[in-house]
Amino acid sequence: MRALLLLQLQALTSRVSLSSSTFVRGKSLWFDANRDNSQVRRIWSSTPVCMGRRSSKIAGRKGAQDAKKAKLYSRIGKEVVSAVKRGGPNVTSNSVLAAVLEKAKELDVPKDIVERNMKRASEKGQEAYIEKVYEVYGYGGVSMVVEVSTDKIHRSVAKIREVIKDYGGKMADSGSVTFKFKRVRVVNIKATNADKDQLLAIALDAGAEDVIDPPTYEDDTEEDRYYKIVGSSENYSSILSKLREEGIDFEPDNGSELLPNTPVEVDDEAMDLNKELMSKLLELDDVDAVYTDQK
Ligand SMILES: *[C@@H]1O[C@H](CO)[C@@H](O)[C@H](O)[C@H]1NC(C)=O
Ligand SMILES: *[C@@H]1O[C@H](CO)[C@@H](O)[C@H](O)[C@H]1NC(C)=O
Ligand SMILES: *[C@@H]1O[C@H](CO)[C@@H](O)[C@H](O)[C@H]1NC(C)=O
């Protein structure tokens, strides 16, 4: 099995180097002999995002993974509140709550966050959360999708509009942006915990689509850098089990992300402004995630 994987990997690497010059910068294609070429399997193996020259201006990007975790905890907290509001606090009779608590456990959500939100759900005036998606235009032709769950929809809309206006974005009509993204499952692996070849072998073996290198910023420490294995829902659990087999740690965040179909390249100024807009949106409690097609 091991030998076969290595063979596949060697085949992959040689094909990648053969083909990379013929295709779009940043992407490499690998042709699977058993498929026709329109169904080409892509292993993406170069740095997709930013160059170091911009790093000094990017504030608040450090600890992006921590921020993501905080958002995850907050989202699970909201789900706990909603489940209790809708079906009561008894886990035996409320199967939705039971499922949320199970999920919280799987995702390593701290117990006190769950307990705090169980309590919050019974407070007067607390309502269930509803989910919304806002579509936004940023600078330089960039699009953004803002995922929100809120217990106060009017407050939420007002705050989001205010941030978008203050930071130079523009609200887009519903449906004018979302089609530019696809929902994928992503497994985040700290760059210090694995090397690229290992991850490529696992990705291939599990039928995943891409391995994305950590973006490189000058001020990054190794601790902050993550590889992403990108796959479909069907492949997700097999990616995880192969990582476990190899003893490689990954983030238990049930990675589900929107990735752009066609990343948009912008100049430095637009990039900084977009980063600022996104980070201001993410500061809102109601906002669970912001995705962009900025390269
Ligand atoms: C929770 O629900 C189960 C099943 O409906 C019931 O038997 C049990 O008494 C309930 N527990 C509490 C504390 O109400
Ligand atoms: C993980 O994400 C998927 C889809 O994004 C969702 O259907 C599923 O319930 C999530 N599972 C957990 C344990 O969070
Ligand atoms: C991965 O998922 C795709 C569907 O998205 C499926 O066709 C393929 O068989 C899966 N590969 C493996 C190895 O599970």
XYZ file of C-alpha atoms and ligand atoms in Angstrom:
337
model
C 0.000 0.000 0.000
C 2.743 2.349 1.055
C 4.746 1.603 -2.082
C 1.722 2.179 -4.244
C 1.113 5.551 -2.641
C 4.683 6.575 -3.197
C 4.422 5.546 -6.796
C 1.281 7.618 -7.180
C 2.993 10.518 -5.538
C 5.998 10.246 -7.810
C 3.728 10.077 -10.792
C 1.936 13.109 -9.473
C 5.020 15.155 -8.891
C 6.468 14.448 -12.275
C 3.206 15.251 -14.009
C 2.799 18.390 -12.030
C 6.201 19.636 -13.018
C 5.574 18.702 -16.615
C 2.268 20.405 -16.815
C 2.562 23.397 -14.560
C 4.102 25.681 -17.114
C 1.277 25.096 -19.527
C -1.434 26.179 -17.152
C -2.505 29.138 -15.139
C 0.103 30.267 -12.668
C -0.562 28.823 -9.262
C -2.343 25.764 -10.486
C -1.164 22.435 -11.656
C -3.197 19.800 -13.305
C -3.001 16.111 -13.045
C -4.715 13.987 -15.586
C -6.316 10.820 -14.396
C -6.046 8.288 -17.182
C -9.420 6.827 -16.272
C -11.334 10.013 -16.765
C -11.894 12.235 -19.703
C -10.032 15.499 -19.548
C -13.016 17.660 -18.782
C -13.208 15.798 -15.469
C -9.601 16.474 -14.741
C -8.481 15.958 -11.204
C -6.616 18.922 -9.897
C -3.998 18.919 -7.237
C -3.190 22.455 -6.450
C 0.252 22.754 -5.117
C 1.514 26.256 -4.966
C 1.068 29.285 -2.821
C -2.305 30.754 -3.664
C -2.474 33.964 -1.752
C -0.347 36.870 -0.702
C 3.235 37.827 -1.160
C 5.301 39.149 1.694
C 5.368 42.697 0.378
C 1.949 43.350 1.823
C 2.516 41.819 5.174
C 3.410 44.922 7.126
C 0.055 46.485 6.469
C -2.065 43.541 7.408
C -3.206 44.041 10.919
C -5.025 41.513 13.007
C -4.303 38.658 10.700
C -2.099 36.851 13.170
C -3.904 34.141 15.004
C -6.409 33.819 12.178
C -6.943 30.225 13.221
C -7.697 31.329 16.780
C -10.195 33.841 15.501
C -11.768 31.096 13.447
C -12.026 28.890 16.491
C -13.657 31.692 18.475
C -16.217 32.060 15.686
C -16.840 28.330 15.718
C -17.456 28.339 19.480
C -19.770 31.273 19.149
C -21.698 29.556 16.364
C -22.121 26.376 18.395
C -23.257 28.541 21.327
C -25.928 30.054 19.111
C -27.009 26.594 17.999
C -27.355 25.530 21.631
C -29.565 28.546 22.373
C -31.711 27.896 19.313
C -32.123 24.197 20.082
C -33.216 24.925 23.668
C -35.549 27.714 22.572
C -37.241 25.437 20.073
C -37.349 22.128 21.942
C -36.601 22.753 25.625
C -33.563 21.892 27.742
C -34.252 18.175 28.200
C -31.722 16.251 26.113
C -33.768 13.070 26.297
C -36.777 14.630 24.639
C -34.977 17.243 22.521
C -33.098 15.356 19.833
C -31.911 18.540 18.113
C -30.246 19.658 21.329
C -28.736 16.208 21.785
C -27.229 16.453 18.297
C -25.815 19.937 18.935
C -24.233 18.785 22.199
C -22.751 15.782 20.438
C -21.354 18.074 17.754
C -19.912 20.423 20.393
C -18.096 17.486 21.905
C -16.718 16.349 18.560
C -15.461 19.836 17.809
C -13.805 20.259 21.220
C -15.977 23.195 22.204
C -15.206 24.044 25.846
C -17.876 22.894 28.274
C -18.393 26.273 29.879
C -19.391 27.750 26.528
C -22.082 25.112 26.162
C -23.287 25.587 29.736
C -23.341 29.357 29.476
C -25.521 29.146 26.383
C -27.852 26.541 27.908
C -28.441 29.072 30.647
C -28.770 31.983 28.264
C -31.495 30.173 26.356
C -33.772 30.291 29.384
C -33.302 34.009 29.977
C -36.204 36.286 29.336
C -36.243 37.939 25.939
C -33.745 35.512 24.421
C -34.887 34.307 21.030
C -33.746 31.576 18.695
C -31.137 32.506 16.080
C -31.896 32.781 12.421
C -29.390 32.418 9.626
C -28.807 34.921 6.870
C -26.351 35.332 4.034
C -25.305 38.762 2.766
C -23.525 39.347 -0.496
C -21.077 42.204 -0.756
C -18.835 43.879 -3.319
C -15.436 44.933 -2.041
C -12.658 46.829 -3.800
C -11.122 45.871 -7.128
C -14.020 43.717 -8.344
C -13.818 41.422 -5.347
C -16.907 39.686 -3.964
C -17.651 38.594 -0.423
C -20.176 36.304 1.204
C -21.081 37.094 4.796
C -22.664 34.344 6.866
C -24.711 35.563 9.782
C -26.742 34.030 12.547
C -28.587 36.437 14.740
C -31.267 36.628 17.407
C -32.016 40.247 16.486
C -32.358 40.498 12.749
C -32.989 44.256 12.560
C -29.988 45.066 14.700
C -27.906 42.709 12.640
C -28.846 44.144 9.249
C -28.252 47.679 10.475
C -24.806 46.904 11.873
C -23.687 45.026 8.805
C -24.856 47.796 6.478
C -23.067 50.331 8.605
C -19.737 48.481 8.480
C -20.047 47.915 4.742
C -20.769 51.588 4.179
C -18.047 52.842 6.536
C -15.398 50.614 4.981
C -16.291 51.255 1.374
C -18.047 48.046 0.374
C -21.355 47.761 -1.402
C -24.285 45.486 -0.641
C -24.935 43.191 -3.624
C -28.290 41.789 -4.709
C -29.120 38.354 -3.469
C -27.710 35.736 -5.834
C -25.264 38.056 -7.564
C -22.221 36.794 -5.694
C -22.810 33.359 -4.193
C -22.527 31.561 -7.524
C -18.866 32.600 -7.631
C -18.122 30.235 -4.745
C -18.361 26.537 -4.081
C -18.876 24.850 -0.742
C -16.049 22.481 0.097
C -14.838 20.572 3.094
C -11.437 21.666 4.240
C -9.056 20.077 6.709
C -6.553 22.488 8.242
C -3.170 21.062 9.183
C -0.506 23.070 10.943
C 2.531 23.378 8.672
C 4.739 22.196 11.508
C 2.800 18.934 11.775
C 3.237 17.566 8.282
C 5.158 17.960 5.100
C 3.682 18.619 1.737
C 4.484 15.223 0.208
C 2.736 13.403 3.029
C -0.360 15.546 2.585
C -0.377 15.132 -1.181
C -0.212 11.373 -0.755
C -3.101 11.447 1.706
C -5.119 13.785 -0.498
C -4.665 11.558 -3.518
C -5.488 8.449 -1.605
C -8.638 9.944 -0.116
C -9.819 11.346 -3.428
C -9.457 14.960 -2.290
C -9.198 17.760 -4.827
C -6.464 20.094 -3.683
C -3.726 20.693 -1.193
C -3.336 24.406 -0.673
C -0.073 25.762 0.696
C -0.157 28.171 3.589
C -0.076 31.735 2.373
C 3.387 33.155 2.964
C 3.731 36.375 4.855
C 7.046 37.712 6.016
C 5.921 38.039 9.589
C 4.509 34.544 9.905
C 5.883 32.132 12.402
C 5.645 28.452 11.538
C 2.994 28.112 14.232
C 0.546 30.280 12.306
C 0.762 28.497 8.993
C -1.739 25.906 7.854
C -2.051 23.613 4.885
C -5.552 22.974 3.648
C -6.635 19.680 2.161
C -9.696 20.451 0.082
C -12.237 17.773 -0.653
C -15.915 17.039 -0.964
C -18.220 15.902 1.847
C -17.909 12.368 0.481
C -14.145 12.440 0.915
C -14.005 14.283 4.218
C -14.112 11.370 6.609
C -11.619 9.373 4.618
C -9.214 12.337 4.667
C -9.576 12.470 8.442
C -9.071 8.774 8.946
C -5.977 8.751 6.761
C -4.538 11.660 8.724
C -5.191 9.731 11.933
C -3.542 6.616 10.487
C -0.446 8.675 9.728
C -0.537 10.301 13.166
C -0.919 13.809 11.751
C -2.836 16.309 13.884
C -5.503 18.465 12.278
C -7.886 21.170 13.442
C -11.130 19.667 14.768
C -13.202 22.432 13.181
C -15.398 20.445 10.796
C -13.975 22.688 8.091
C -16.674 23.703 5.742
C -15.740 26.718 3.668
C -16.669 28.598 0.552
C -13.842 28.684 -1.943
C -13.885 30.991 -4.954
C -14.262 29.372 -8.359
C -11.999 32.022 -9.863
C -9.800 33.964 -7.452
C -9.553 37.647 -8.344
C -6.206 39.374 -8.346
C -6.181 42.935 -7.021
C -3.562 45.603 -6.334
C -2.065 46.132 -2.890
C -4.306 48.999 -1.978
C -7.518 47.149 -2.785
C -6.196 44.131 -0.935
C -5.579 46.128 2.232
C -8.972 47.799 2.059
C -10.713 44.467 1.533
C -8.846 42.947 4.464
C -9.977 45.796 6.651
C -13.595 45.498 5.523
C -13.556 41.764 6.194
C -11.973 42.048 9.586
C -14.488 44.729 10.645
C -17.335 42.479 9.532
C -15.861 39.572 11.468
C -15.738 41.690 14.609
C -19.537 41.688 14.669
C -20.928 38.956 16.931
C -23.682 38.201 14.452
C -21.193 37.398 11.703
C -20.062 33.765 11.685
C -17.855 33.856 8.606
C -16.752 36.047 5.714
C -15.518 34.533 2.465
C -13.884 36.343 -0.422
C -12.748 35.561 -3.931
C -9.742 37.851 -3.551
C -6.611 36.017 -4.540
C -36.816 14.395 29.912
O -37.619 13.745 28.939
C -37.796 12.366 29.179
C -38.505 11.775 27.960
O -39.553 12.575 27.503
C -38.565 12.174 30.495
O -38.726 10.808 30.753
C -37.772 12.831 31.614
O -38.500 12.780 32.808
C -37.456 14.281 31.288
N -36.565 14.825 32.298
C -36.800 15.979 32.924
C -35.760 16.426 33.902
O -37.810 16.638 32.719
C -20.075 19.752 9.520
O -20.430 20.518 8.373
C -21.447 19.946 7.591
C -21.654 20.695 6.319
O -21.011 21.883 6.281
C -22.706 19.856 8.404
O -23.743 19.303 7.634
C -22.439 18.983 9.619
O -23.564 18.955 10.446
C -21.267 19.512 10.411
N -20.915 18.542 11.439
C -20.434 18.913 12.601
C -20.084 17.818 13.548
O -20.290 20.090 12.879
C -14.310 11.502 -3.410
O -15.531 12.165 -3.662
C -15.985 12.087 -5.013
C -17.264 12.866 -5.134
O -17.081 14.180 -4.776
C -16.190 10.633 -5.376
O -16.553 10.563 -6.741
C -14.907 9.868 -5.155
O -15.126 8.497 -5.399
C -14.413 10.044 -3.735
N -13.113 9.366 -3.631
C -12.799 8.576 -2.594
C -11.471 7.885 -2.676
O -13.550 8.424 -1.650
